[in-house]
mmCIF file of C-alpha atoms in Angstrom:
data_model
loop_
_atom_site.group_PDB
_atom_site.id
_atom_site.type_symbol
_atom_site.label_atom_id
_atom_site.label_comp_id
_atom_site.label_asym_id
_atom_site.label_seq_id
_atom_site.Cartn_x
_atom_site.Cartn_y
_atom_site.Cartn_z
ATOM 1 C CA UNK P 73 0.000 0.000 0.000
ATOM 2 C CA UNK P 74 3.167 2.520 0.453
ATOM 3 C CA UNK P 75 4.056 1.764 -3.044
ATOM 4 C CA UNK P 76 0.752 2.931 -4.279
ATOM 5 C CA UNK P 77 -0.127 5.601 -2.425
ATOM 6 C CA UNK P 78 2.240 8.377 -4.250
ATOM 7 C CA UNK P 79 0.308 6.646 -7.666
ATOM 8 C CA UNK P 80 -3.230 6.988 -6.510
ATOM 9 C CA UNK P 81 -2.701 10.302 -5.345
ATOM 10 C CA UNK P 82 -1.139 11.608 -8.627
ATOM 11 C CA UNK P 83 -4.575 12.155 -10.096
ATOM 12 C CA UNK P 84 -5.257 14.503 -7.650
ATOM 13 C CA UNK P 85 -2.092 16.900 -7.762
ATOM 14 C CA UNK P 86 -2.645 16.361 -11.437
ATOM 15 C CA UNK P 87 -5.813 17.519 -11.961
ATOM 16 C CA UNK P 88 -5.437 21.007 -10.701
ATOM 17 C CA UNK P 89 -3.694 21.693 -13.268
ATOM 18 C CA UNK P 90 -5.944 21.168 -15.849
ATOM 19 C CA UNK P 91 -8.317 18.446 -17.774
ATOM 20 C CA UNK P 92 -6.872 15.391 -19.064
ATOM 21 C CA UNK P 93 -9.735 14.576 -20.989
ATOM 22 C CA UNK P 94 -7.902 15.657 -24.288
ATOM 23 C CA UNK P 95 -6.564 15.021 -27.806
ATOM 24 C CA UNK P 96 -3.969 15.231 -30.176
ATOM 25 C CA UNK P 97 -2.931 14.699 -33.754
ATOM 26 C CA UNK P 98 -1.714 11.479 -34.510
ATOM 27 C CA UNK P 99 -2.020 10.559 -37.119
ATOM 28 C CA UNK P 100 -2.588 14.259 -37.788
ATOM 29 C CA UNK P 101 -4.100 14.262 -41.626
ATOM 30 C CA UNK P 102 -5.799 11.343 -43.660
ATOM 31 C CA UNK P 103 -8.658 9.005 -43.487
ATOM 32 C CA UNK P 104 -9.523 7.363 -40.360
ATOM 33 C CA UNK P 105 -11.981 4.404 -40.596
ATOM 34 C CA UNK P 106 -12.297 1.150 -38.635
ATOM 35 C CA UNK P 107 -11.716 -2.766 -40.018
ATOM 36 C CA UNK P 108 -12.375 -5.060 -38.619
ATOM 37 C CA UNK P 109 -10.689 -8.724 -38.412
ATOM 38 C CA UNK P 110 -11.831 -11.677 -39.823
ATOM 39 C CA UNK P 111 -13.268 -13.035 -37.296
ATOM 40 C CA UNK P 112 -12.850 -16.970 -36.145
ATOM 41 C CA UNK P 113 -16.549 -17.708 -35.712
ATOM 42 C CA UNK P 114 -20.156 -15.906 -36.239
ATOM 43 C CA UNK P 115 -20.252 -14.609 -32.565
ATOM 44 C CA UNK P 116 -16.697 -12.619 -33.369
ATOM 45 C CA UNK P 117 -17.871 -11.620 -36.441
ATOM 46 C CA UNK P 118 -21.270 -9.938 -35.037
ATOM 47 C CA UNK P 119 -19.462 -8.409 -32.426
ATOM 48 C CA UNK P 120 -16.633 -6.669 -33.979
ATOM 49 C CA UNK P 121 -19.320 -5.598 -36.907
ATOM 50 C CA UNK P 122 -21.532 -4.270 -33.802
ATOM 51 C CA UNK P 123 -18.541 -2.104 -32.591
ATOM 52 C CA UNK P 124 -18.656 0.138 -35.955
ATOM 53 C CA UNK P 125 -15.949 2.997 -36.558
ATOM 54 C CA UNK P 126 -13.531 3.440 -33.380
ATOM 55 C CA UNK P 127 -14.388 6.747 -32.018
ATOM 56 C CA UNK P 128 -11.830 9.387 -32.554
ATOM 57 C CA UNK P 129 -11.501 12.499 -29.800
ATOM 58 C CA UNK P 130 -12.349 16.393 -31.130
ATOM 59 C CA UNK P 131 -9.141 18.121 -30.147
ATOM 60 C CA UNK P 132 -6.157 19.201 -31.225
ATOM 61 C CA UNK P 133 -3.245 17.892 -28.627
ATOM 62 C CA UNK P 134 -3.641 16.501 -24.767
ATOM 63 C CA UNK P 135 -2.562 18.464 -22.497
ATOM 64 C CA UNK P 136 -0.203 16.241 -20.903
ATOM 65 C CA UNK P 137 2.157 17.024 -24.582
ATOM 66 C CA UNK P 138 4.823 19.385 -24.971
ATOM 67 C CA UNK P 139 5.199 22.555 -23.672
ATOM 68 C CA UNK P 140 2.061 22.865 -21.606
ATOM 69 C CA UNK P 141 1.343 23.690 -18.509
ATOM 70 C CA UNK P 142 -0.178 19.853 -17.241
ATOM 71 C CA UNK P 143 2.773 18.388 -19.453
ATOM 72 C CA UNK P 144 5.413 20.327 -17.518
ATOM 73 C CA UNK P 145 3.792 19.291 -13.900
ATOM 74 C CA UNK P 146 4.346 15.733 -15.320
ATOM 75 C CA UNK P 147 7.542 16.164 -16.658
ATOM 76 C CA UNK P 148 8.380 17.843 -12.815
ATOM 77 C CA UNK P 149 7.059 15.450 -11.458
ATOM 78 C CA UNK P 150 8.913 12.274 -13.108
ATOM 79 C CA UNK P 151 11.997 13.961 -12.796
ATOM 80 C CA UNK P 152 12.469 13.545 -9.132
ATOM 81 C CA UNK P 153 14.415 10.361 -9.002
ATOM 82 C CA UNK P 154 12.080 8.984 -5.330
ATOM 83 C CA UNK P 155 9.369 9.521 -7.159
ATOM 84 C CA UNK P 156 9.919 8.639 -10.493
ATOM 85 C CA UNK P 157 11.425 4.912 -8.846
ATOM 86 C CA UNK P 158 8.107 4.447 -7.379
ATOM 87 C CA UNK P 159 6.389 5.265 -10.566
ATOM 88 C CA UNK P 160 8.338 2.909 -12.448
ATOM 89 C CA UNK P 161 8.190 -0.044 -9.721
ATOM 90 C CA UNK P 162 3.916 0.760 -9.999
ATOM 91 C CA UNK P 163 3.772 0.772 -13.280
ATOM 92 C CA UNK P 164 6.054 -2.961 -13.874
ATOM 93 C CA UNK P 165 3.579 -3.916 -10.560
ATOM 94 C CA UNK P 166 0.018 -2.544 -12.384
ATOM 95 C CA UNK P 167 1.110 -4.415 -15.813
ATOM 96 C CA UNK P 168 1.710 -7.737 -14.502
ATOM 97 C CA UNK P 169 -1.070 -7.384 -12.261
ATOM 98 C CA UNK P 170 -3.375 -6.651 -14.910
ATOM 99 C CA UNK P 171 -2.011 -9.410 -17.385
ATOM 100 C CA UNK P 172 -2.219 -12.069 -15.168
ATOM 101 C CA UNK P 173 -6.198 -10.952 -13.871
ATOM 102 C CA UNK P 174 -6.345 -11.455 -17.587
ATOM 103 C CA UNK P 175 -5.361 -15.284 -17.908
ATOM 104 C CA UNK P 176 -1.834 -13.871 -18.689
ATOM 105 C CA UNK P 177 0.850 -15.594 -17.273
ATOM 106 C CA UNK P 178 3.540 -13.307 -17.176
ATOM 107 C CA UNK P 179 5.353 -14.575 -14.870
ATOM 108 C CA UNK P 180 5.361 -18.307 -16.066
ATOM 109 C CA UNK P 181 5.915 -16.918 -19.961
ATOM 110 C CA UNK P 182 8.916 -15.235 -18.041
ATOM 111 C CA UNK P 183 9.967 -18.271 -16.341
ATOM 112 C CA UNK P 184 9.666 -20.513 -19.337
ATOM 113 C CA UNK P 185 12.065 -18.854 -21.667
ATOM 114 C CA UNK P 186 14.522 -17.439 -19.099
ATOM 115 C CA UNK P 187 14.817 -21.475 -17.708
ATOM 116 C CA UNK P 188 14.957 -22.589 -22.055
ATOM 117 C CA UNK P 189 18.227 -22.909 -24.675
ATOM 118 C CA UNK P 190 17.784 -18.949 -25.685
ATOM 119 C CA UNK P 191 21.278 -17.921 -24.401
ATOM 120 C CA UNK P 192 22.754 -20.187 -27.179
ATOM 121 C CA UNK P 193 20.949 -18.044 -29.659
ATOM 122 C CA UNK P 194 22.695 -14.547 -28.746
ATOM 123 C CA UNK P 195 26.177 -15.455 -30.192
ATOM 124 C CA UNK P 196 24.777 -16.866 -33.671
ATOM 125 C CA UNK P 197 22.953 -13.855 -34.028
ATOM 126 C CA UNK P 198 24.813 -10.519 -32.088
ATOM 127 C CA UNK P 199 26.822 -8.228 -34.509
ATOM 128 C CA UNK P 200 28.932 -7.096 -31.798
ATOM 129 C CA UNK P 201 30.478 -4.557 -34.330
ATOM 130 C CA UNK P 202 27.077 -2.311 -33.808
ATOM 131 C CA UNK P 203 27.063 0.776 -31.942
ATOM 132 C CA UNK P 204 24.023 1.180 -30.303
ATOM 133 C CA UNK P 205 22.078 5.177 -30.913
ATOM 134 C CA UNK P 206 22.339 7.129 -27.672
ATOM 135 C CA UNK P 207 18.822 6.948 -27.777
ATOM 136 C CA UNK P 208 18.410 3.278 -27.412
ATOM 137 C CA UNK P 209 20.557 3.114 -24.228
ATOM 138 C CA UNK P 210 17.466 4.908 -22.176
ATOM 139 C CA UNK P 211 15.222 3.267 -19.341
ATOM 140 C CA UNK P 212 12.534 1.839 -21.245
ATOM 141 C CA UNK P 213 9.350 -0.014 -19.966
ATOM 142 C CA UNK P 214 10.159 0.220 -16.420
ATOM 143 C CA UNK P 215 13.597 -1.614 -17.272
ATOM 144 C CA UNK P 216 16.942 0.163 -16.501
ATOM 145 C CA UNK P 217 18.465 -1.120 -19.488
ATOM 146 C CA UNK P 218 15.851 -0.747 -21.537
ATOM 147 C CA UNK P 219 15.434 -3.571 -24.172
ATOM 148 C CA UNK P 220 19.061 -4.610 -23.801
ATOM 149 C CA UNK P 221 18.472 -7.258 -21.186
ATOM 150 C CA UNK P 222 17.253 -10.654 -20.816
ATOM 151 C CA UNK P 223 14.474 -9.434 -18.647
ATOM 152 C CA UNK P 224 12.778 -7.163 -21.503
ATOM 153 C CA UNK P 225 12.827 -9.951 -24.191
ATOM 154 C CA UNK P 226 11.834 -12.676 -21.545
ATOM 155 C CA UNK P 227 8.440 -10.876 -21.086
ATOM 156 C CA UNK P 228 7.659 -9.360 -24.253
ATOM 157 C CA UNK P 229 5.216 -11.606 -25.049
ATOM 158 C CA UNK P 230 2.898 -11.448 -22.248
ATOM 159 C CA UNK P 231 3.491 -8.042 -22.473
ATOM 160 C CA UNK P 232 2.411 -7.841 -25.675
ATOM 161 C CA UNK P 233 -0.905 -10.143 -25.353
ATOM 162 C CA UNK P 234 -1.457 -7.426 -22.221
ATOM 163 C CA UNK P 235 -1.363 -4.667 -24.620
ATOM 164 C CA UNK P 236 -3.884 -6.560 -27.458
ATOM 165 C CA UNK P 237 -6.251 -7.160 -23.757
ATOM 166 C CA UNK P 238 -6.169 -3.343 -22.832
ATOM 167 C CA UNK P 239 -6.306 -2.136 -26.435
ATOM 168 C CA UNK P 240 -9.775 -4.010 -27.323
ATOM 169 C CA UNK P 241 -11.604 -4.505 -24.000
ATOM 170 C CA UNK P 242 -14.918 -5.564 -26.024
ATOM 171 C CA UNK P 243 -13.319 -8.492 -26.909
ATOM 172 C CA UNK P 244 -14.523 -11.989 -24.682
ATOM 173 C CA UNK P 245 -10.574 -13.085 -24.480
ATOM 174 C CA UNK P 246 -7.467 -12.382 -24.626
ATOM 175 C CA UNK P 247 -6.971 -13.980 -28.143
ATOM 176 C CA UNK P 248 -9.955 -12.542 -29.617
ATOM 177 C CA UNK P 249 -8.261 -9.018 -28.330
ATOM 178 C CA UNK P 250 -4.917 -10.142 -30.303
ATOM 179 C CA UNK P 251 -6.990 -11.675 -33.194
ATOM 180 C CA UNK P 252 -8.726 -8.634 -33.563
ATOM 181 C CA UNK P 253 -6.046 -6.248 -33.399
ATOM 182 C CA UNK P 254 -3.393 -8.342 -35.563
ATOM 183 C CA UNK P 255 -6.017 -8.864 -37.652
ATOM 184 C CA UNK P 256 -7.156 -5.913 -38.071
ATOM 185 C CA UNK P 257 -3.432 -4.702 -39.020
ATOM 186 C CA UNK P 258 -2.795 -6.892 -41.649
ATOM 187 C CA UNK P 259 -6.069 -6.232 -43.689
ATOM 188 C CA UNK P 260 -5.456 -2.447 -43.596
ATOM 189 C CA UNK P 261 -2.136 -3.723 -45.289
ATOM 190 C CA UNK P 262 -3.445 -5.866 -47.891
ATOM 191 C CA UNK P 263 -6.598 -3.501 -48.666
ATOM 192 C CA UNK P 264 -3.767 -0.730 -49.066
ATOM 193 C CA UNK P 265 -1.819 -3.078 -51.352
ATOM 194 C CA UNK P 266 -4.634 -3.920 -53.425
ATOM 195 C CA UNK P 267 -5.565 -0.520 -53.997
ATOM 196 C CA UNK P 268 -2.386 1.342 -54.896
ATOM 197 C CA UNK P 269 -0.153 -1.835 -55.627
ATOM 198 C CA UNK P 270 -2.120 -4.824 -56.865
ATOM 199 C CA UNK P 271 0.030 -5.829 -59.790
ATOM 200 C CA UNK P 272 3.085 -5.745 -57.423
ATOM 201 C CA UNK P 273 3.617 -9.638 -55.493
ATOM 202 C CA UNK P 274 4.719 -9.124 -51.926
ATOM 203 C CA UNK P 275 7.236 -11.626 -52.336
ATOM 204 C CA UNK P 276 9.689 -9.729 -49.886
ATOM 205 C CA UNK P 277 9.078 -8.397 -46.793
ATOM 206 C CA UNK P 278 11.045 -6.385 -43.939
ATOM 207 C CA UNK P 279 9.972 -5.896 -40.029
ATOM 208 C CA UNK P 280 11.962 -2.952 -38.689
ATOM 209 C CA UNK P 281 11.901 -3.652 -34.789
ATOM 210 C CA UNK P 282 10.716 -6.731 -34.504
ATOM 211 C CA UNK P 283 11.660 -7.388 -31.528
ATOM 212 C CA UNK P 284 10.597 -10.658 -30.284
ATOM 213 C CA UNK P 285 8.989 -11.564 -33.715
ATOM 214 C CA UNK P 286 5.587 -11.673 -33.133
ATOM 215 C CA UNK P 287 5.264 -9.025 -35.887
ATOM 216 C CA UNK P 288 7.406 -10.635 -38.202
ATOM 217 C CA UNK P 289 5.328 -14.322 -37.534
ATOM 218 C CA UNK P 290 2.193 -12.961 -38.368
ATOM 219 C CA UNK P 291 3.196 -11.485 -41.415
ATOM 220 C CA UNK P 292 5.444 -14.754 -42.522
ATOM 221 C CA UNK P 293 1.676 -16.629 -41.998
ATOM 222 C CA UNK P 294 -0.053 -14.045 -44.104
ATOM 223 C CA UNK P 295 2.617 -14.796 -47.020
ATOM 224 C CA UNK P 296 3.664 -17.657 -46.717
ATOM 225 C CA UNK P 297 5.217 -17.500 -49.991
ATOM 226 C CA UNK P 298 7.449 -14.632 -49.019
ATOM 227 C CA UNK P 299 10.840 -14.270 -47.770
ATOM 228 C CA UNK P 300 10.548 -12.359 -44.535
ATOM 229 C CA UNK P 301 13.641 -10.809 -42.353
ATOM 230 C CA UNK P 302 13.013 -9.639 -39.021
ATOM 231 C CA UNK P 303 15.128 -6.882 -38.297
ATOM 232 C CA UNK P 304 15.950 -5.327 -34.434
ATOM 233 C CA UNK P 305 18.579 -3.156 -32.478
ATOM 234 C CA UNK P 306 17.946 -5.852 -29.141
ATOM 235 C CA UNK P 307 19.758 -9.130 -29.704
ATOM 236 C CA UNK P 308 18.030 -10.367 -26.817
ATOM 237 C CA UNK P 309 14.717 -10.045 -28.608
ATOM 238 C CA UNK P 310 16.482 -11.283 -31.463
ATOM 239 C CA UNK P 311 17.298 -14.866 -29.463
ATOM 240 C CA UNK P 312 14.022 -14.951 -28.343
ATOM 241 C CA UNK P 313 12.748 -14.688 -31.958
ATOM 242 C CA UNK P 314 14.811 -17.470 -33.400
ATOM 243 C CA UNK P 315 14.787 -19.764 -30.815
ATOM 244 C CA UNK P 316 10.763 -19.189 -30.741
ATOM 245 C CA UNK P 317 10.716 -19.775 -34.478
ATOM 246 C CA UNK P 318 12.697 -23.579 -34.068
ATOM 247 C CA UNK P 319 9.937 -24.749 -32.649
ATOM 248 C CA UNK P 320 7.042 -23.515 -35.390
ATOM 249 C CA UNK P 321 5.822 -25.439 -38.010
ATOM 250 C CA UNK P 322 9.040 -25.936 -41.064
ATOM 251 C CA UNK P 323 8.028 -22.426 -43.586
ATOM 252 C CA UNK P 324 8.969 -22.444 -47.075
ATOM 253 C CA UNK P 325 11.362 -20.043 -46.624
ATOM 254 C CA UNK P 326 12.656 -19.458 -42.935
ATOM 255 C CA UNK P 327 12.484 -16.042 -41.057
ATOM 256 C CA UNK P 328 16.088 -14.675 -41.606
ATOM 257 C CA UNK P 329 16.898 -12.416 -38.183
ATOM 258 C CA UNK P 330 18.958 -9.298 -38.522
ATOM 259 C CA UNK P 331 20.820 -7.434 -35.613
ATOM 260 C CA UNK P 332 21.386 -3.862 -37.311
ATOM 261 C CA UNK P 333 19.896 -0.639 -36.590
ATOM 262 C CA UNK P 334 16.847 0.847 -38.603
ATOM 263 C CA UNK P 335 18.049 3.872 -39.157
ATOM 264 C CA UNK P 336 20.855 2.512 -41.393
ATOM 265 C CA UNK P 337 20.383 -1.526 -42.164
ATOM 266 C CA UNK P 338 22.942 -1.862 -44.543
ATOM 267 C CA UNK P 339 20.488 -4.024 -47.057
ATOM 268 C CA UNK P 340 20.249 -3.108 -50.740
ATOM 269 C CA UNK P 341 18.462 -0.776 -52.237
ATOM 270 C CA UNK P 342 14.933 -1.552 -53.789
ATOM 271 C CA UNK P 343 14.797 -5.493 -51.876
ATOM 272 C CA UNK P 344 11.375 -5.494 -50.393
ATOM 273 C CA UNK P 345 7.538 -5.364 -51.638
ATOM 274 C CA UNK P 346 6.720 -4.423 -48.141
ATOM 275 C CA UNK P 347 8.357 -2.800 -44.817
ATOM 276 C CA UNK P 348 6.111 -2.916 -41.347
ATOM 277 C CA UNK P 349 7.315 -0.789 -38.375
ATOM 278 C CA UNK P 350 4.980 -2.328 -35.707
ATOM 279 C CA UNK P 351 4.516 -0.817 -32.291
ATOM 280 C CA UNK P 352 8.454 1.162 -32.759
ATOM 281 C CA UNK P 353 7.955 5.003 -33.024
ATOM 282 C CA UNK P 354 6.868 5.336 -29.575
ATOM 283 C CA UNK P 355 10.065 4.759 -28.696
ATOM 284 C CA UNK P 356 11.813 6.788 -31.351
ATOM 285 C CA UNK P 357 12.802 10.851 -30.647
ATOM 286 C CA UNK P 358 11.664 12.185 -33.450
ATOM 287 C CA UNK P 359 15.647 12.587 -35.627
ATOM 288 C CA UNK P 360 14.713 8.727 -35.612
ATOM 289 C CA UNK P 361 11.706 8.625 -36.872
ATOM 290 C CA UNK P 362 13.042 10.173 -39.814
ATOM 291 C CA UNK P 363 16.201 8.222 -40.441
ATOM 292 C CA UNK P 364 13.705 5.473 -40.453
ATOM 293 C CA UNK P 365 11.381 6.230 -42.813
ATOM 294 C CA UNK P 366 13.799 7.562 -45.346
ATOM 295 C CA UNK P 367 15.653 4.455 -45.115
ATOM 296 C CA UNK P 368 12.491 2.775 -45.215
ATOM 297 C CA UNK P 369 11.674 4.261 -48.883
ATOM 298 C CA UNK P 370 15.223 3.486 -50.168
ATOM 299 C CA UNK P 371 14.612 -0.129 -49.283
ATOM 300 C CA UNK P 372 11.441 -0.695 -51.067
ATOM 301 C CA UNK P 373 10.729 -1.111 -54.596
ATOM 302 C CA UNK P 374 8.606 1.629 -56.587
ATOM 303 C CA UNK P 375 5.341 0.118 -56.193
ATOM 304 C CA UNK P 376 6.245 -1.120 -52.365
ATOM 305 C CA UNK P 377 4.163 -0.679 -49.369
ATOM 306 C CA UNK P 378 5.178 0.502 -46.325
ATOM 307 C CA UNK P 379 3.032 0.202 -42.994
ATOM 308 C CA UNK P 380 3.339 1.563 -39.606
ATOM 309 C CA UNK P 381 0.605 0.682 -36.426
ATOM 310 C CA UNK P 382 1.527 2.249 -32.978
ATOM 311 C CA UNK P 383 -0.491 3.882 -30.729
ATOM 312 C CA UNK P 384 -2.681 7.128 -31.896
ATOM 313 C CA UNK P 385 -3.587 10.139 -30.332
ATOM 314 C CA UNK P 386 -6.884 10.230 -32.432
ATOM 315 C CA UNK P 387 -8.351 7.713 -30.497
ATOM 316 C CA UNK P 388 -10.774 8.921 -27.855
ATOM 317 C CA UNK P 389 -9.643 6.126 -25.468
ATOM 318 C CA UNK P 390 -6.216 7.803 -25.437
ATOM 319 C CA UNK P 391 -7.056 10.994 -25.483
ATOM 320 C CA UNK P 392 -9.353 10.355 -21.887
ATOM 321 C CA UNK P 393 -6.069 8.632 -20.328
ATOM 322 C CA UNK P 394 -6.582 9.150 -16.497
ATOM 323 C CA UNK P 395 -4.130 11.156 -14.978
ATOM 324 C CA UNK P 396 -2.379 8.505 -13.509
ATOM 325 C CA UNK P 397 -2.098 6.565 -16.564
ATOM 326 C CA UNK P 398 -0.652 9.233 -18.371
ATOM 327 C CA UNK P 399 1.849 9.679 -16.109
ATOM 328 C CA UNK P 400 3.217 5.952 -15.917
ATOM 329 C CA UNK P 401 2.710 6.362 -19.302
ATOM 330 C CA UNK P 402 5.234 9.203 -19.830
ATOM 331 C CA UNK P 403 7.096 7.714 -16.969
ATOM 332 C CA UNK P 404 7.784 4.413 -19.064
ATOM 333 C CA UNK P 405 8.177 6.055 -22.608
ATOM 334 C CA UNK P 406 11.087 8.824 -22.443
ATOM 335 C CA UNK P 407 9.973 9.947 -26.147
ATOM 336 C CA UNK P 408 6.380 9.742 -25.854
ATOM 337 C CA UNK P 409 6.057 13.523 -26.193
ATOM 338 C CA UNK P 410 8.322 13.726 -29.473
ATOM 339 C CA UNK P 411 6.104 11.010 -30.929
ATOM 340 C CA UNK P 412 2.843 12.246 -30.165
ATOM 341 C CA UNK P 413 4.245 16.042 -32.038
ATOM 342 C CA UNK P 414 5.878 14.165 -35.204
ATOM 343 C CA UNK P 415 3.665 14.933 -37.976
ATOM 344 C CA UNK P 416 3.741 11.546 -39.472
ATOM 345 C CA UNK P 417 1.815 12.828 -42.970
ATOM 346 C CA UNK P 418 4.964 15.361 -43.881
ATOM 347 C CA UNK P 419 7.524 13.046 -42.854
ATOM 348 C CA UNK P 420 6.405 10.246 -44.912
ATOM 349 C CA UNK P 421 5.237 12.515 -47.874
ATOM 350 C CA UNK P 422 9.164 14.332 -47.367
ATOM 351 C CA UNK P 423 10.826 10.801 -47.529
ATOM 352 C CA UNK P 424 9.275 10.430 -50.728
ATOM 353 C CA UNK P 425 5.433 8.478 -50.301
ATOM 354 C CA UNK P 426 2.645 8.735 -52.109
ATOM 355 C CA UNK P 427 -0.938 7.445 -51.167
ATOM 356 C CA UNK P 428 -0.428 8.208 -47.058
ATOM 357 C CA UNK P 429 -3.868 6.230 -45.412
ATOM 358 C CA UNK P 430 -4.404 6.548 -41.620
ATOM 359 C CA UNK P 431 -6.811 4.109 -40.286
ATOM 360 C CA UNK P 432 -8.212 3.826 -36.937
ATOM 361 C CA UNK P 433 -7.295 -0.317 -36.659
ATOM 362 C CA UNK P 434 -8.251 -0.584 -32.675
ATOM 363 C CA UNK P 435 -10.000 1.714 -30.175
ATOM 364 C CA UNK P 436 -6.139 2.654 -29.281
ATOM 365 C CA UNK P 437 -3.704 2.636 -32.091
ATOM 366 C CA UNK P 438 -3.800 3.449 -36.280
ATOM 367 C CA UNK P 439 -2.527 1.630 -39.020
ATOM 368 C CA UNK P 440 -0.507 4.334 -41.560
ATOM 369 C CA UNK P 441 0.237 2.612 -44.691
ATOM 370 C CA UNK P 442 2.108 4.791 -47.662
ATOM 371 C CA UNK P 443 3.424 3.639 -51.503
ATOM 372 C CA UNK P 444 6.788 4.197 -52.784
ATOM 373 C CA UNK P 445 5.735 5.965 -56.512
ATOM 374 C CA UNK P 446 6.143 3.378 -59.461
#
């Protein structure tokens, strides 16, 4: 109860200094429509037709962003080390709380793959010749070093699954959460495709921050006639991925993993139909971002797709964050704010896309998805 007390009694302190029912821009331009997943039975498929467009909120930027009075308390706030050590222990505490009141087992998951053969992985795949950003070397999730530790790539997964839960509480499990939001990803890909790109095969395909590979799997089922790389900066994550992937079904052409940095891969020109950046820019300062998405377009083939999902301010469930979760929020994601002010429509339509489509893909997060001109 000590532990929690400073984090219950944030809203208060918080709200005095102003509303944090509010919005913000992004994606900040384009079309913003739900789709819905193809749903396993009838009773999936009535409710997620039931739950029509995702609502989107009616202003401009939340409060708790940039240079505003709320997001300056916060900022204060988070930057005294005592507190900001409690915030972080409450907010690892509320996430495996809430996973495992969800059928989660985080800490099993955990257990499973920390106790398995993964450390063999890390010297097969490590390019211990790459110089981590200074970026990437921050606290991230409530972990001091960030993704570069066993711990982080141990529980991604469960983490993961706890985000699909949160992001689509409608949903009667936790795999019709994931089902829906995975699913409703990789149609707003293939309906982009087939609009802008249908004479173009997807044949190749790159996942920029894969991490763990759950991205990268899903899309290696969708084509299963492609050759898929999964590409990360953590070679943690990376083990986990491949030693995962030994025990899935034999593909046609195995997942190759990559240990490189996104903002400079070092793979040819022009090599992929498709690039995904799934659930990455929230972690990215905004110099990042960029890098990314230029090297992005010189990596894809004119006629290529390119498709980003992460979390978006246009959602009205965001935008009505409690103050508290906004906080642990901020607390967890040191580039939150430079996210949330990227304007993702200019930097994509700067690199060099054409045919920018935001779509609302979950009550939480957007699906962008951009061509490279033929």
């Amino acid at each position: 109860m000590a532990l929690l007390w400073p984090i219950q009694n944030l809203s208060a302190v918080i709200s005095t200094s102003g509303n944090a029912t509010t919005a913000t821009s992004w994606p900040p331009r384009g079309r913003h429509w739900a789709v819905h997943a193809a749903a396993s039975d009838a009773t999936t498929a009535a409710a997620s037709v039931q739950m029509g467009e995702y609502e989107e909120g009616k202003l401009e930027r939340p409060k708790w962003v940039g240079e505003t009075p709320l997001s300056r308390l916060v900022q204060a706030l988070i930057s005294f080390k005592p507190l900001f050590s409690v915030l972080k222990l409450g907010s690892r505490r509320a996430l495996i709380s809430t996973a495992e009141k969800n059928n989660i087992p985080w800490r099993q998951m955990a257990k499973e793959i920390l106790e398995s053969e993964v450390y063999r992985e890390l010297d097969n795949i490590q390019n211990q010749s790459l110089v981590y950003p200074d970026y990437y070397l921050n606290p991230f999730h409530a972990y001091d070093e960030g993704n570069l530790t066993w711990l982080a790539a141990a529980e991604a997964e469960a983490a993961t699954m706890s985000i699909a839960r949160r992001a689509v509480p409608d949903a009667s499990s936790t795999q019709e959460a994931i089902k829906i939001l995975r699913g409703n990803w990789l149609r707003a890909i293939e309906q982009h495709h087939i609009q802008y790109s249908e004479s173009f095969v997807i044949n190749d395909i790159l996942d920029i921050g894969c991490s763990i590979g759950i991205s990268t799997r899903y899309l290696a089922d969708k084509y299963p006639t492609a050759k898929v790389t999964g590409l990360d900066l953590s070679p943690y994550f990376l083990a986990v991925a491949q030693n995962k992937e030994k025990s899935a079904p034999p593909r046609k052409f195995p997942i190759r993993w990559i240990h490189a940095n996104g903002e400079n891969t070092g793979l040819p020109s022009k090599s992929f139909n498709l690039v995904s950046i799934a659930f990455v820019f929230h972690e990215c300062p905004t110099r990042v971002i960029v890098n990314i998405v230029r090297e992005a377009f010189r990596l894809l083939r004119p006629g290529g797709t390119l498709a980003l999902i992460d979390s978006s301010m246009k959602s009205k469930v965001v935008q009505e964050l409690s103050p508290v979760l906004f906080t642990l929020y901020k607390c967890t994601e040191p580039f939150i704010d430079e996210f949330y002010l990227t304007d993702m429509d200019e930097t994509l339509r700067e690199a060099g896309f054409v045919n920018i489509t935001s779509i609302l893909t979950s009550p939480r997060h957007a699906t962008i998805t951009a061509t490279v001109p033929q």
